[in-house]
mmCIF file of C-alpha atoms in Angstrom:
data_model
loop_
_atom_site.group_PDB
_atom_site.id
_atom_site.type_symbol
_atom_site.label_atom_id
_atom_site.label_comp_id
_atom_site.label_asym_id
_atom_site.label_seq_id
_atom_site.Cartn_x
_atom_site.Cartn_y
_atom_site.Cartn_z
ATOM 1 C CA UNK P 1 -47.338 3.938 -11.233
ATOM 2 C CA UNK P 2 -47.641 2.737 -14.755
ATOM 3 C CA UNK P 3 -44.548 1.174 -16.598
ATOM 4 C CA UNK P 4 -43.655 2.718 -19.855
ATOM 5 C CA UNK P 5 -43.465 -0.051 -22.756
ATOM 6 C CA UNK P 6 -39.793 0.133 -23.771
ATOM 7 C CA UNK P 7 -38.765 0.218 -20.025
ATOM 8 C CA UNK P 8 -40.389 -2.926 -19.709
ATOM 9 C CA UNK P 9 -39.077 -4.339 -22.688
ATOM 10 C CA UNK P 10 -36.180 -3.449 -21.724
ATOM 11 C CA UNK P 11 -36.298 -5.241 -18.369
ATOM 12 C CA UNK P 12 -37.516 -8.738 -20.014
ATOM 13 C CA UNK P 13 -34.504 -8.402 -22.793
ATOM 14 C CA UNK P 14 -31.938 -8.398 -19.881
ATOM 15 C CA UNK P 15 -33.905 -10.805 -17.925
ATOM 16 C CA UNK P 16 -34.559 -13.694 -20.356
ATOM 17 C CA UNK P 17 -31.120 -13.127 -21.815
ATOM 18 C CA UNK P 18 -32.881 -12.599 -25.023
ATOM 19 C CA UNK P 19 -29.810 -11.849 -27.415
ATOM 20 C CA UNK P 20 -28.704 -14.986 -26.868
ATOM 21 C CA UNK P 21 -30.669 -17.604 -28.293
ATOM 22 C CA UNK P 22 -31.734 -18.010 -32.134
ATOM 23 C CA UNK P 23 -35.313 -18.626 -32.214
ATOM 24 C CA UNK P 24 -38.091 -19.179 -34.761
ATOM 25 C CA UNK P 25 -39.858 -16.020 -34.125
ATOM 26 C CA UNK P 26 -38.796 -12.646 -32.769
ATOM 27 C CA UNK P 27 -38.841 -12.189 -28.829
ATOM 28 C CA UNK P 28 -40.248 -8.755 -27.427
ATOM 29 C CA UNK P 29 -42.191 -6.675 -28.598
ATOM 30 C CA UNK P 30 -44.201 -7.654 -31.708
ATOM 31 C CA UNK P 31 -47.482 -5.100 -31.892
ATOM 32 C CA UNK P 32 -47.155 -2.137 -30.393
ATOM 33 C CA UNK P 33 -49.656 -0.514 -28.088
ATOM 34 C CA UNK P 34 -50.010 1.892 -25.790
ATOM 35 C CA UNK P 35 -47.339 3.846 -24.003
ATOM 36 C CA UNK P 36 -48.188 3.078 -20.389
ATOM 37 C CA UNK P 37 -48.883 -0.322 -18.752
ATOM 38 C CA UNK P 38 -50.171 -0.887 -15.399
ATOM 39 C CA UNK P 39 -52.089 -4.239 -16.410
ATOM 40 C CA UNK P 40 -50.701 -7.348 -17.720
ATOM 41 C CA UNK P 41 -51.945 -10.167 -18.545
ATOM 42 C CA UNK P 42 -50.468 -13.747 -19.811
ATOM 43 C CA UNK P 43 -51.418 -16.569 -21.311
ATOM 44 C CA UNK P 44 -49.696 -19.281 -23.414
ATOM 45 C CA UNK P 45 -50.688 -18.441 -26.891
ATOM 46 C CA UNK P 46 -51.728 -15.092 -28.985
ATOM 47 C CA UNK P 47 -54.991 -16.559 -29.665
ATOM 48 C CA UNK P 48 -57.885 -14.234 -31.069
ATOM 49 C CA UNK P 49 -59.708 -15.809 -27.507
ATOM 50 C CA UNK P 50 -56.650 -14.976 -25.472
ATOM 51 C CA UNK P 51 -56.510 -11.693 -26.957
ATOM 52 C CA UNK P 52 -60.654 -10.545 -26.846
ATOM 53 C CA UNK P 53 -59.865 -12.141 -23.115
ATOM 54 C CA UNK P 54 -56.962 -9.392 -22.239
ATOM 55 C CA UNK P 55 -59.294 -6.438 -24.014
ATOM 56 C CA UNK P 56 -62.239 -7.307 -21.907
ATOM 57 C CA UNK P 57 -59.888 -7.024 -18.884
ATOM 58 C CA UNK P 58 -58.425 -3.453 -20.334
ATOM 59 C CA UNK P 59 -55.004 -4.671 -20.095
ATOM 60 C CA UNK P 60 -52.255 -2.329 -21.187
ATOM 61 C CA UNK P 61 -50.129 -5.207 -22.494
ATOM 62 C CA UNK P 62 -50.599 -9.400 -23.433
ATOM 63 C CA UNK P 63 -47.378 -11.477 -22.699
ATOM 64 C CA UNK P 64 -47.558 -14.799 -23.978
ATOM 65 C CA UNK P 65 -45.248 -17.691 -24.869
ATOM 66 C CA UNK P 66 -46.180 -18.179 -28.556
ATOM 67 C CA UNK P 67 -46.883 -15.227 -30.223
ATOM 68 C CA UNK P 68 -46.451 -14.260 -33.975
ATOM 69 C CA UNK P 69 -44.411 -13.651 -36.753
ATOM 70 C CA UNK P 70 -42.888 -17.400 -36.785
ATOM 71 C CA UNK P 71 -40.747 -18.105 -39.822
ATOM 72 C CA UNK P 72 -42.546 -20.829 -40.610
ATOM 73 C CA UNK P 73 -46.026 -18.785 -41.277
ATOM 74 C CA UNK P 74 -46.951 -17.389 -44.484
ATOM 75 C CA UNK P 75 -46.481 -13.320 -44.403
ATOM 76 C CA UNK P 76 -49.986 -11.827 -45.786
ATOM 77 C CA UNK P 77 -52.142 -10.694 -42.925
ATOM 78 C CA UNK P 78 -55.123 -12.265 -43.907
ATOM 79 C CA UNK P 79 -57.897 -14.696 -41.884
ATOM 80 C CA UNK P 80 -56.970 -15.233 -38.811
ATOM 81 C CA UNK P 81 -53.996 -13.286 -38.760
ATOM 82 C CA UNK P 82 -55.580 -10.296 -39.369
ATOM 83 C CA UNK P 83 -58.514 -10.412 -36.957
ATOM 84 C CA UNK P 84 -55.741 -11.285 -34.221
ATOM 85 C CA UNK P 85 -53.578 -8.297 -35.119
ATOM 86 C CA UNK P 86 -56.925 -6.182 -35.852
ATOM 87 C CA UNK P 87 -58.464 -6.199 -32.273
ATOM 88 C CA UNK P 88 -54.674 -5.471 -30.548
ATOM 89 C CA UNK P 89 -54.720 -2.253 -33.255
ATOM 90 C CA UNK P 90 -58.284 -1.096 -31.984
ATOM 91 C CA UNK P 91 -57.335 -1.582 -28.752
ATOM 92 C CA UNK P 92 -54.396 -0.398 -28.465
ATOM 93 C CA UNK P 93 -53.097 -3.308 -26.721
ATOM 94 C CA UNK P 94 -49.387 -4.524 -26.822
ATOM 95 C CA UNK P 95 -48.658 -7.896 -27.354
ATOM 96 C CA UNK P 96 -45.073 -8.895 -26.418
ATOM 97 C CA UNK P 97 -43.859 -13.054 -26.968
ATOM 98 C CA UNK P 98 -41.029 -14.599 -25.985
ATOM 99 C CA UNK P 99 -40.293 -18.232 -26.772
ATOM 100 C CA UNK P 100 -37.031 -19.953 -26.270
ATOM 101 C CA UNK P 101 -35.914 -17.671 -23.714
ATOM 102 C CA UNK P 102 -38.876 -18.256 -21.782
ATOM 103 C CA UNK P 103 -38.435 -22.146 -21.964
ATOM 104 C CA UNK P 104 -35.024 -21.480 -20.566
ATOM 105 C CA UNK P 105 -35.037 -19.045 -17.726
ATOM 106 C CA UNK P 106 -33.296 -20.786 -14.797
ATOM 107 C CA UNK P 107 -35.992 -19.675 -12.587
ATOM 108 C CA UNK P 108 -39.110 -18.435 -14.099
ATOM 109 C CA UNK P 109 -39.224 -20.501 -17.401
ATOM 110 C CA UNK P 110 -40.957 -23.362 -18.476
ATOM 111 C CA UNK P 111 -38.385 -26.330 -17.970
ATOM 112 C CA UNK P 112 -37.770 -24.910 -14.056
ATOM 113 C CA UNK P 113 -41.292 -24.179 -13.578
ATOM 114 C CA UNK P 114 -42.253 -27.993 -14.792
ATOM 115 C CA UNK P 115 -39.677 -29.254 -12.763
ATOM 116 C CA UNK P 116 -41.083 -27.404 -9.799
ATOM 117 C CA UNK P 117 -44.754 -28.594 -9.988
ATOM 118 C CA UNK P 118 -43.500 -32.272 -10.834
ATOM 119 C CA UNK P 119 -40.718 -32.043 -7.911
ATOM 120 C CA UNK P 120 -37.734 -32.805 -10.145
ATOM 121 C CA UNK P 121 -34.508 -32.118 -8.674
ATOM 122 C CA UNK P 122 -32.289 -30.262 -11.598
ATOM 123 C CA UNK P 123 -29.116 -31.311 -12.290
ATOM 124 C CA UNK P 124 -27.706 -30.206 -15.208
ATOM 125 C CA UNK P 125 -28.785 -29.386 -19.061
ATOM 126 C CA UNK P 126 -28.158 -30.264 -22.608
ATOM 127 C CA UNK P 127 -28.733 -30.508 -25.992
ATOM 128 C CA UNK P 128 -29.459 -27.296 -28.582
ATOM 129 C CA UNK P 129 -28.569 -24.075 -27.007
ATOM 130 C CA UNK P 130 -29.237 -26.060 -23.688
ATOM 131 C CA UNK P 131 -33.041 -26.439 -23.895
ATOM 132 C CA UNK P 132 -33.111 -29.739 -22.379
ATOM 133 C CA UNK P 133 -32.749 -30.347 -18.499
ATOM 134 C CA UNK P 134 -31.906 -33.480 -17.000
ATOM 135 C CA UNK P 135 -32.337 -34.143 -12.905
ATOM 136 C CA UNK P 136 -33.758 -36.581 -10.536
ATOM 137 C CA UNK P 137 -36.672 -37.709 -8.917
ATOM 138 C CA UNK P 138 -36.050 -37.165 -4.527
ATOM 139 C CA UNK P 139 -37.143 -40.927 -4.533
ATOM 140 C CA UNK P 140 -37.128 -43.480 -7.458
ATOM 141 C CA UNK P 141 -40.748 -44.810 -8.509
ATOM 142 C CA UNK P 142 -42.053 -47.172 -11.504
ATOM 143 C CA UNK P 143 -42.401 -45.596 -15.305
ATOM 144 C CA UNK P 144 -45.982 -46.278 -14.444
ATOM 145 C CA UNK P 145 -46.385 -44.375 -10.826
ATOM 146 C CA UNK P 146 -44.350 -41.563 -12.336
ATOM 147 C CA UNK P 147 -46.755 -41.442 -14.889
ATOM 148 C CA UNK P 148 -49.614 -41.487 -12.986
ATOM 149 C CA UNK P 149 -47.786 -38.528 -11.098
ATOM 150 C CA UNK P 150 -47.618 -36.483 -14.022
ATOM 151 C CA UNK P 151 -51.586 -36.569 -14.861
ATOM 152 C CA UNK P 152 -52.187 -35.623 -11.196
ATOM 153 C CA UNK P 153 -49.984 -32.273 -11.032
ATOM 154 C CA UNK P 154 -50.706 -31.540 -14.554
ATOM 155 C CA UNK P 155 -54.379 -32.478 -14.278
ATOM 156 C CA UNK P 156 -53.893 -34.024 -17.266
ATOM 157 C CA UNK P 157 -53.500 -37.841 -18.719
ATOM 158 C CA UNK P 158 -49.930 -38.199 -20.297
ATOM 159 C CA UNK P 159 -49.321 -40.517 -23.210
ATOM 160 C CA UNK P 160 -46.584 -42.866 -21.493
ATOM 161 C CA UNK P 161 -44.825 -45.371 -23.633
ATOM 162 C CA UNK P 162 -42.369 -47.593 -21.542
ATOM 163 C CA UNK P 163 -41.854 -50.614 -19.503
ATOM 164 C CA UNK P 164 -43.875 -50.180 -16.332
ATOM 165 C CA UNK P 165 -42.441 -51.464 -13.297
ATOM 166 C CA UNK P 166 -39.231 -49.836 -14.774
ATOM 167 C CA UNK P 167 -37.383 -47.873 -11.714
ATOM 168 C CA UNK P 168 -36.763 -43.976 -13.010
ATOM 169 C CA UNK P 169 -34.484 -42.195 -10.884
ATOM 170 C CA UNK P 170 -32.914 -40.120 -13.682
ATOM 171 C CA UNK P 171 -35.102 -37.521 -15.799
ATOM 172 C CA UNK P 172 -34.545 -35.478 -19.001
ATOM 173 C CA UNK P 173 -37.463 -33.230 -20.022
ATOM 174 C CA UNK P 174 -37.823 -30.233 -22.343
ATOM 175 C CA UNK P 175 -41.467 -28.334 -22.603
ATOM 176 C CA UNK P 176 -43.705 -28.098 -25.584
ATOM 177 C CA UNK P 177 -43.016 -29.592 -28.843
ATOM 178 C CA UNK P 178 -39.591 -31.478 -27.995
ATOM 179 C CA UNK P 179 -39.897 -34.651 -29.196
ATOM 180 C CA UNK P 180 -37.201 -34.379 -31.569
ATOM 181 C CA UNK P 181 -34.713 -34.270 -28.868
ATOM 182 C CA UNK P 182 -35.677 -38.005 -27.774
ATOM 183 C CA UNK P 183 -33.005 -39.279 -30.381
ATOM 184 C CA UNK P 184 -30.492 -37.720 -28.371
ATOM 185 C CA UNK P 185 -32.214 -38.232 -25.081
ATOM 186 C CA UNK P 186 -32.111 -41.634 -25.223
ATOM 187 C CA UNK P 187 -28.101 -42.032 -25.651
ATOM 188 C CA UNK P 188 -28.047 -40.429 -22.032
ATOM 189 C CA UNK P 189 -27.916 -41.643 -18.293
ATOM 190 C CA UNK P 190 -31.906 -41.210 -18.059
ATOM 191 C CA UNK P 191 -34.339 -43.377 -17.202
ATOM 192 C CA UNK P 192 -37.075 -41.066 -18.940
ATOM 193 C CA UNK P 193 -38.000 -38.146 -21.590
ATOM 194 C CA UNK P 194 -40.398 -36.140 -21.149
ATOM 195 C CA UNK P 195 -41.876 -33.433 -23.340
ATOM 196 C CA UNK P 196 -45.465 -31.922 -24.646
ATOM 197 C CA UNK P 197 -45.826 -33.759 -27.953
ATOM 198 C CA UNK P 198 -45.153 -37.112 -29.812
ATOM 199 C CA UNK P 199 -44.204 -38.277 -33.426
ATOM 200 C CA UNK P 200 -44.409 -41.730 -34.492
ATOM 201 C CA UNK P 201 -40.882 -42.393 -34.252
ATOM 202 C CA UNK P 202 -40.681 -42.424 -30.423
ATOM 203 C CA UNK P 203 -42.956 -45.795 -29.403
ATOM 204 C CA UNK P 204 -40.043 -47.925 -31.406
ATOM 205 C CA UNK P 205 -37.364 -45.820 -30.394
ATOM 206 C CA UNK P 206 -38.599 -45.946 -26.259
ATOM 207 C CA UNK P 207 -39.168 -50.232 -27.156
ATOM 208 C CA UNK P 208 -35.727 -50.241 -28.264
ATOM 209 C CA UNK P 209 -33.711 -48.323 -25.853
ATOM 210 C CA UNK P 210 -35.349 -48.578 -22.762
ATOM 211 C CA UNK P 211 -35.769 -45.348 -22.155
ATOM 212 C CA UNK P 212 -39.456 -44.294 -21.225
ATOM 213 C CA UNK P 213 -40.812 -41.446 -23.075
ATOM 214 C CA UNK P 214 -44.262 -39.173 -21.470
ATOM 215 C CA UNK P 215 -45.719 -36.834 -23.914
ATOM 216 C CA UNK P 216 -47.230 -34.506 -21.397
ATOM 217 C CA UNK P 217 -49.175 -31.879 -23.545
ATOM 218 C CA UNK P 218 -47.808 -28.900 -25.381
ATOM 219 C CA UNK P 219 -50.328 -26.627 -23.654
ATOM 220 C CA UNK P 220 -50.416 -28.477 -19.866
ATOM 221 C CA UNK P 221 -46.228 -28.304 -19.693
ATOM 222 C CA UNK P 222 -46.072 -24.648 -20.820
ATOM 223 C CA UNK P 223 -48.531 -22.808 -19.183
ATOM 224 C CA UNK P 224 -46.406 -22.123 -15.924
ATOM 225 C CA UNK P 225 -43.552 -20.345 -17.059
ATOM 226 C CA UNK P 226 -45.614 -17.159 -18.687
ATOM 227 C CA UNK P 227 -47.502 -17.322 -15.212
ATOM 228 C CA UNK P 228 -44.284 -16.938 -13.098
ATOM 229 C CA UNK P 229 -43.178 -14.382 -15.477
ATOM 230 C CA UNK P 230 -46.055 -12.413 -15.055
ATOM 231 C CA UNK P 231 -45.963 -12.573 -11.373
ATOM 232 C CA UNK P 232 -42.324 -11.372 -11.313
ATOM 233 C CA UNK P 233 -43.594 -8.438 -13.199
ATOM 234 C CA UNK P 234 -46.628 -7.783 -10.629
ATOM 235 C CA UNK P 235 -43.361 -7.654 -8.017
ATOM 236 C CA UNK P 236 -41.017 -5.644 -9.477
ATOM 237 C CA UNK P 237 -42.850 -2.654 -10.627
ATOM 238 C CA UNK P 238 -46.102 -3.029 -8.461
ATOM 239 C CA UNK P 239 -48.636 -3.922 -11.388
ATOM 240 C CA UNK P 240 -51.820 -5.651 -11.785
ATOM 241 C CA UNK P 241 -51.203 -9.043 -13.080
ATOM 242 C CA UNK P 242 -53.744 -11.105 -14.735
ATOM 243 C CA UNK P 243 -53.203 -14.979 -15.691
ATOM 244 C CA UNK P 244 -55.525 -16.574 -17.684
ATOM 245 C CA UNK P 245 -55.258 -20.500 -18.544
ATOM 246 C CA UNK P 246 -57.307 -21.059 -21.636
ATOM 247 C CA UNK P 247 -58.085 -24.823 -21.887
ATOM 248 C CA UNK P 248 -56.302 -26.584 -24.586
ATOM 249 C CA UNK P 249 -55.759 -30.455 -24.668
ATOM 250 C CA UNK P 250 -52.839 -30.541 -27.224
#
Protein backbone atom coordinates (compact mmCIF):
# COMPACT_ATOMS: atom_id res chain seq x y z
CA UNK A 1 0.00 0.00 0.00
CA UNK A 2 1.13 3.42 -0.98
CA UNK A 3 2.29 5.99 1.74
CA UNK A 4 0.57 9.28 1.71
CA UNK A 5 3.22 12.29 1.50
CA UNK A 6 2.61 14.10 4.80
CA UNK A 7 2.53 10.68 6.65
CA UNK A 8 5.83 10.17 5.45
CA UNK A 9 7.01 13.44 6.18
CA UNK A 10 5.85 13.11 9.12
CA UNK A 11 7.74 9.91 9.95
CA UNK A 12 11.29 11.42 8.73
CA UNK A 13 10.56 14.78 10.98
CA UNK A 14 10.36 12.53 14.13
CA UNK A 15 13.02 10.31 12.91
CA UNK A 16 15.89 12.68 12.00
CA UNK A 17 14.92 14.84 14.94
CA UNK A 18 14.49 17.54 12.45
CA UNK A 19 13.35 20.52 14.80
CA UNK A 20 16.36 20.40 16.30
CA UNK A 21 19.14 21.48 14.33
CA UNK A 22 19.54 25.00 12.46
CA UNK A 23 20.54 24.30 9.03
CA UNK A 24 21.31 26.19 5.81
CA UNK A 25 18.38 25.00 3.94
CA UNK A 26 14.95 23.75 4.95
CA UNK A 27 14.61 19.88 5.76
CA UNK A 28 11.39 18.02 4.39
CA UNK A 29 9.50 18.61 2.03
CA UNK A 30 10.60 21.23 -0.53
CA UNK A 31 8.40 20.54 -4.00
CA UNK A 32 5.47 19.00 -3.63
CA UNK A 33 4.19 16.11 -5.68
CA UNK A 34 1.90 13.67 -5.73
CA UNK A 35 -0.28 12.43 -2.92
CA UNK A 36 0.68 8.76 -2.84
CA UNK A 37 4.18 7.19 -2.81
CA UNK A 38 4.98 3.67 -3.23
CA UNK A 39 8.49 4.39 -4.99
CA UNK A 40 11.39 6.14 -3.64
CA UNK A 41 14.30 6.82 -4.76
CA UNK A 42 17.66 8.57 -3.27
CA UNK A 43 20.53 9.96 -4.26
CA UNK A 44 22.98 12.54 -2.81
CA UNK A 45 22.15 15.65 -4.65
CA UNK A 46 18.87 17.28 -6.47
CA UNK A 47 20.66 17.28 -9.64
CA UNK A 48 18.62 17.88 -12.99
CA UNK A 49 20.48 14.08 -13.79
CA UNK A 50 19.38 12.75 -10.44
CA UNK A 51 16.06 14.05 -10.97
CA UNK A 52 15.37 12.95 -15.07
CA UNK A 53 16.98 9.58 -13.29
CA UNK A 54 13.96 9.24 -10.54
CA UNK A 55 11.22 10.28 -13.50
CA UNK A 56 12.46 7.62 -15.78
CA UNK A 57 12.02 5.19 -12.84
CA UNK A 58 8.27 6.74 -12.10
CA UNK A 59 9.12 7.35 -8.62
CA UNK A 60 6.47 8.91 -6.44
CA UNK A 61 9.06 10.81 -4.39
CA UNK A 62 13.25 11.83 -4.66
CA UNK A 63 14.99 11.95 -1.17
CA UNK A 64 18.28 13.33 -1.31
CA UNK A 65 20.88 14.87 1.00
CA UNK A 66 21.36 18.27 -0.70
CA UNK A 67 18.45 19.58 -2.05
CA UNK A 68 17.34 23.28 -2.58
CA UNK A 69 16.43 26.41 -1.31
CA UNK A 70 20.00 26.98 0.53
CA UNK A 71 20.38 30.45 1.97
CA UNK A 72 23.26 30.96 0.32
CA UNK A 73 21.58 30.72 -3.41
CA UNK A 74 20.20 33.55 -5.17
CA UNK A 75 16.11 33.37 -5.10
CA UNK A 76 14.96 33.85 -8.96
CA UNK A 77 14.14 30.52 -10.50
CA UNK A 78 16.00 30.88 -13.46
CA UNK A 79 18.77 28.42 -15.44
CA UNK A 80 19.29 25.67 -13.79
CA UNK A 81 17.04 26.18 -11.08
CA UNK A 82 14.22 26.26 -13.05
CA UNK A 83 14.72 23.26 -15.33
CA UNK A 84 15.37 21.27 -11.93
CA UNK A 85 12.14 22.47 -10.33
CA UNK A 86 10.37 22.32 -13.95
CA UNK A 87 10.66 18.50 -14.61
CA UNK A 88 9.58 17.63 -10.62
CA UNK A 89 6.31 20.09 -11.60
CA UNK A 90 5.58 17.99 -14.87
CA UNK A 91 6.05 15.08 -13.16
CA UNK A 92 4.57 15.40 -10.37
CA UNK A 93 7.37 14.15 -8.42
CA UNK A 94 8.18 15.15 -4.74
CA UNK A 95 11.44 16.01 -3.82
CA UNK A 96 12.08 15.96 -0.04
CA UNK A 97 16.06 16.98 1.42
CA UNK A 98 17.32 16.74 4.53
CA UNK A 99 20.83 17.87 5.42
CA UNK A 100 22.21 18.20 8.86
CA UNK A 101 19.90 15.85 10.31
CA UNK A 102 20.85 13.33 7.94
CA UNK A 103 24.66 13.81 8.70
CA UNK A 104 23.68 13.19 12.26
CA UNK A 105 21.34 10.29 12.66
CA UNK A 106 22.97 7.93 15.19
CA UNK A 107 22.22 5.11 12.98
CA UNK A 108 21.27 5.82 9.49
CA UNK A 109 23.24 9.11 8.83
CA UNK A 110 26.24 9.92 7.18
CA UNK A 111 28.93 10.16 10.08
CA UNK A 112 27.57 6.41 11.43
CA UNK A 113 27.23 5.12 8.06
CA UNK A 114 31.09 6.28 7.22
CA UNK A 115 32.12 4.95 10.31
CA UNK A 116 30.52 1.66 9.44
CA UNK A 117 32.09 1.08 5.96
CA UNK A 118 35.59 2.37 7.34
CA UNK A 119 35.15 0.15 10.68
CA UNK A 120 35.52 3.03 13.14
CA UNK A 121 34.54 2.29 16.53
CA UNK A 122 32.37 5.54 17.83
CA UNK A 123 33.05 6.98 20.84
CA UNK A 124 31.72 10.08 21.43
CA UNK A 125 30.91 13.54 19.42
CA UNK A 126 31.61 17.18 19.30
CA UNK A 127 31.82 20.36 17.99
CA UNK A 128 28.63 22.54 16.38
CA UNK A 129 25.38 21.04 17.29
CA UNK A 130 27.52 17.77 17.60
CA UNK A 131 28.30 17.13 13.90
CA UNK A 132 31.63 15.81 14.50
CA UNK A 133 32.30 12.15 15.81
CA UNK A 134 35.37 11.05 17.27
CA UNK A 135 36.19 7.00 17.86
CA UNK A 136 38.84 4.51 17.26
CA UNK A 137 40.32 2.33 14.92
CA UNK A 138 39.84 -1.83 16.48
CA UNK A 139 43.69 -1.87 15.79
CA UNK A 140 46.14 1.11 15.38
CA UNK A 141 47.82 1.39 11.76
CA UNK A 142 50.22 4.13 10.04
CA UNK A 143 48.58 7.67 8.68
CA UNK A 144 49.67 6.06 5.48
CA UNK A 145 47.93 2.35 5.73
CA UNK A 146 44.87 4.13 7.08
CA UNK A 147 44.93 6.07 4.15
CA UNK A 148 45.34 3.57 1.83
CA UNK A 149 42.26 1.99 3.74
CA UNK A 150 40.12 4.77 3.03
CA UNK A 151 40.61 4.70 -0.99
CA UNK A 152 39.84 0.95 -0.83
CA UNK A 153 36.28 1.11 1.02
CA UNK A 154 35.52 4.33 -0.56
CA UNK A 155 36.86 3.29 -3.96
CA UNK A 156 38.26 6.38 -4.03
CA UNK A 157 41.97 8.09 -3.61
CA UNK A 158 41.89 10.44 -0.48
CA UNK A 159 44.05 13.54 -0.33
CA UNK A 160 46.14 12.61 2.94
CA UNK A 161 48.38 15.21 4.40
CA UNK A 162 50.39 13.85 7.47
CA UNK A 163 53.39 12.14 8.74
CA UNK A 164 53.27 8.58 7.46
CA UNK A 165 54.48 6.02 9.67
CA UNK A 166 52.47 8.09 12.28
CA UNK A 167 50.41 5.43 14.58
CA UNK A 168 46.44 6.62 14.51
CA UNK A 169 44.49 4.97 17.03
CA UNK A 170 42.17 7.94 17.71
CA UNK A 171 39.76 9.37 14.85
CA UNK A 172 37.58 12.51 14.45
CA UNK A 173 35.63 12.72 11.17
CA UNK A 174 32.62 14.74 10.00
CA UNK A 175 31.12 14.08 6.22
CA UNK A 176 31.04 16.46 3.35
CA UNK A 177 32.35 19.86 3.42
CA UNK A 178 33.89 19.91 7.11
CA UNK A 179 37.04 21.18 6.85
CA UNK A 180 36.41 24.08 8.89
CA UNK A 181 36.11 22.00 11.91
CA UNK A 182 39.96 20.92 11.59
CA UNK A 183 40.87 24.12 13.70
CA UNK A 184 39.11 22.65 16.45
CA UNK A 185 39.89 19.09 15.58
CA UNK A 186 43.26 19.43 15.98
CA UNK A 187 43.22 20.77 19.81
CA UNK A 188 41.72 17.18 20.53
CA UNK A 189 43.02 13.63 21.64
CA UNK A 190 43.02 12.48 17.78
CA UNK A 191 45.46 11.22 15.84
CA UNK A 192 43.41 12.17 12.56
CA UNK A 193 40.53 14.39 10.77
CA UNK A 194 38.80 13.31 8.35
CA UNK A 195 36.21 14.97 6.16
CA UNK A 196 35.05 15.35 2.23
CA UNK A 197 36.82 18.58 1.30
CA UNK A 198 40.03 20.72 1.86
CA UNK A 199 40.98 24.51 2.06
CA UNK A 200 44.40 25.68 1.95
CA UNK A 201 44.69 26.28 5.49
CA UNK A 202 44.81 22.60 6.57
CA UNK A 203 48.44 21.27 4.93
CA UNK A 204 50.18 23.99 7.50
CA UNK A 205 47.83 23.50 10.12
CA UNK A 206 48.21 19.20 9.88
CA UNK A 207 52.50 20.17 9.54
CA UNK A 208 52.11 22.03 12.62
CA UNK A 209 50.06 20.03 14.94
CA UNK A 210 50.58 16.67 14.09
CA UNK A 211 47.43 15.82 13.51
CA UNK A 212 46.81 14.03 10.05
CA UNK A 213 44.07 15.37 8.03
CA UNK A 214 42.22 12.91 4.84
CA UNK A 215 39.98 14.84 2.64
CA UNK A 216 37.90 11.93 1.52
CA UNK A 217 35.44 13.44 -1.11
CA UNK A 218 32.28 15.38 -0.50
CA UNK A 219 30.34 13.01 -2.76
CA UNK A 220 32.30 9.40 -1.80
CA UNK A 221 31.68 10.17 2.28
CA UNK A 222 28.00 11.11 1.82
CA UNK A 223 26.48 8.87 -0.37
CA UNK A 224 25.67 6.14 2.37
CA UNK A 225 23.56 7.79 4.70
CA UNK A 226 20.57 8.75 2.02
CA UNK A 227 21.03 4.95 1.00
CA UNK A 228 20.37 3.60 4.57
CA UNK A 229 17.64 6.03 4.84
CA UNK A 230 16.00 4.86 1.96
CA UNK A 231 16.26 1.31 2.91
CA UNK A 232 14.68 2.01 6.33
CA UNK A 233 11.84 3.40 4.38
CA UNK A 234 11.59 0.19 1.97
CA UNK A 235 11.19 -1.63 5.72
CA UNK A 236 8.90 0.22 7.46
CA UNK A 237 6.09 0.77 5.13
CA UNK A 238 6.87 -2.05 2.51
CA UNK A 239 7.95 0.27 -0.53
CA UNK A 240 9.99 0.03 -3.53
CA UNK A 241 13.26 1.61 -2.90
CA UNK A 242 15.54 2.75 -5.54
CA UNK A 243 19.30 4.01 -4.86
CA UNK A 244 21.08 5.51 -7.41
CA UNK A 245 24.93 6.61 -6.96
CA UNK A 246 25.61 9.19 -9.60
CA UNK A 247 29.43 9.45 -10.05
CA UNK A 248 30.91 12.57 -8.77
CA UNK A 249 34.70 12.98 -7.88
CA UNK A 250 34.40 16.13 -5.63
Amino acid sequence: MPIQRQELENHLAQLLSVARFKDYAPNGLQVEGRQDIQHIVTGVTASLALIEAAIDLKADALLVHHGFFWKSENLPIVRTKKQRIAALLRADLNLFGYHLPLDAHEELGNNAQLAKKLGLIPTGRCGDQELVWMGELPVPMSFDTFSRHIGISLNREPLAIGQADRVVRKVAWCTGGAQSYFHEVANLDVDCFITGEASEFVTHLANETGVGFIAAGHHATERYGIAALGQHLASEFSLQHTHLDLDNPV
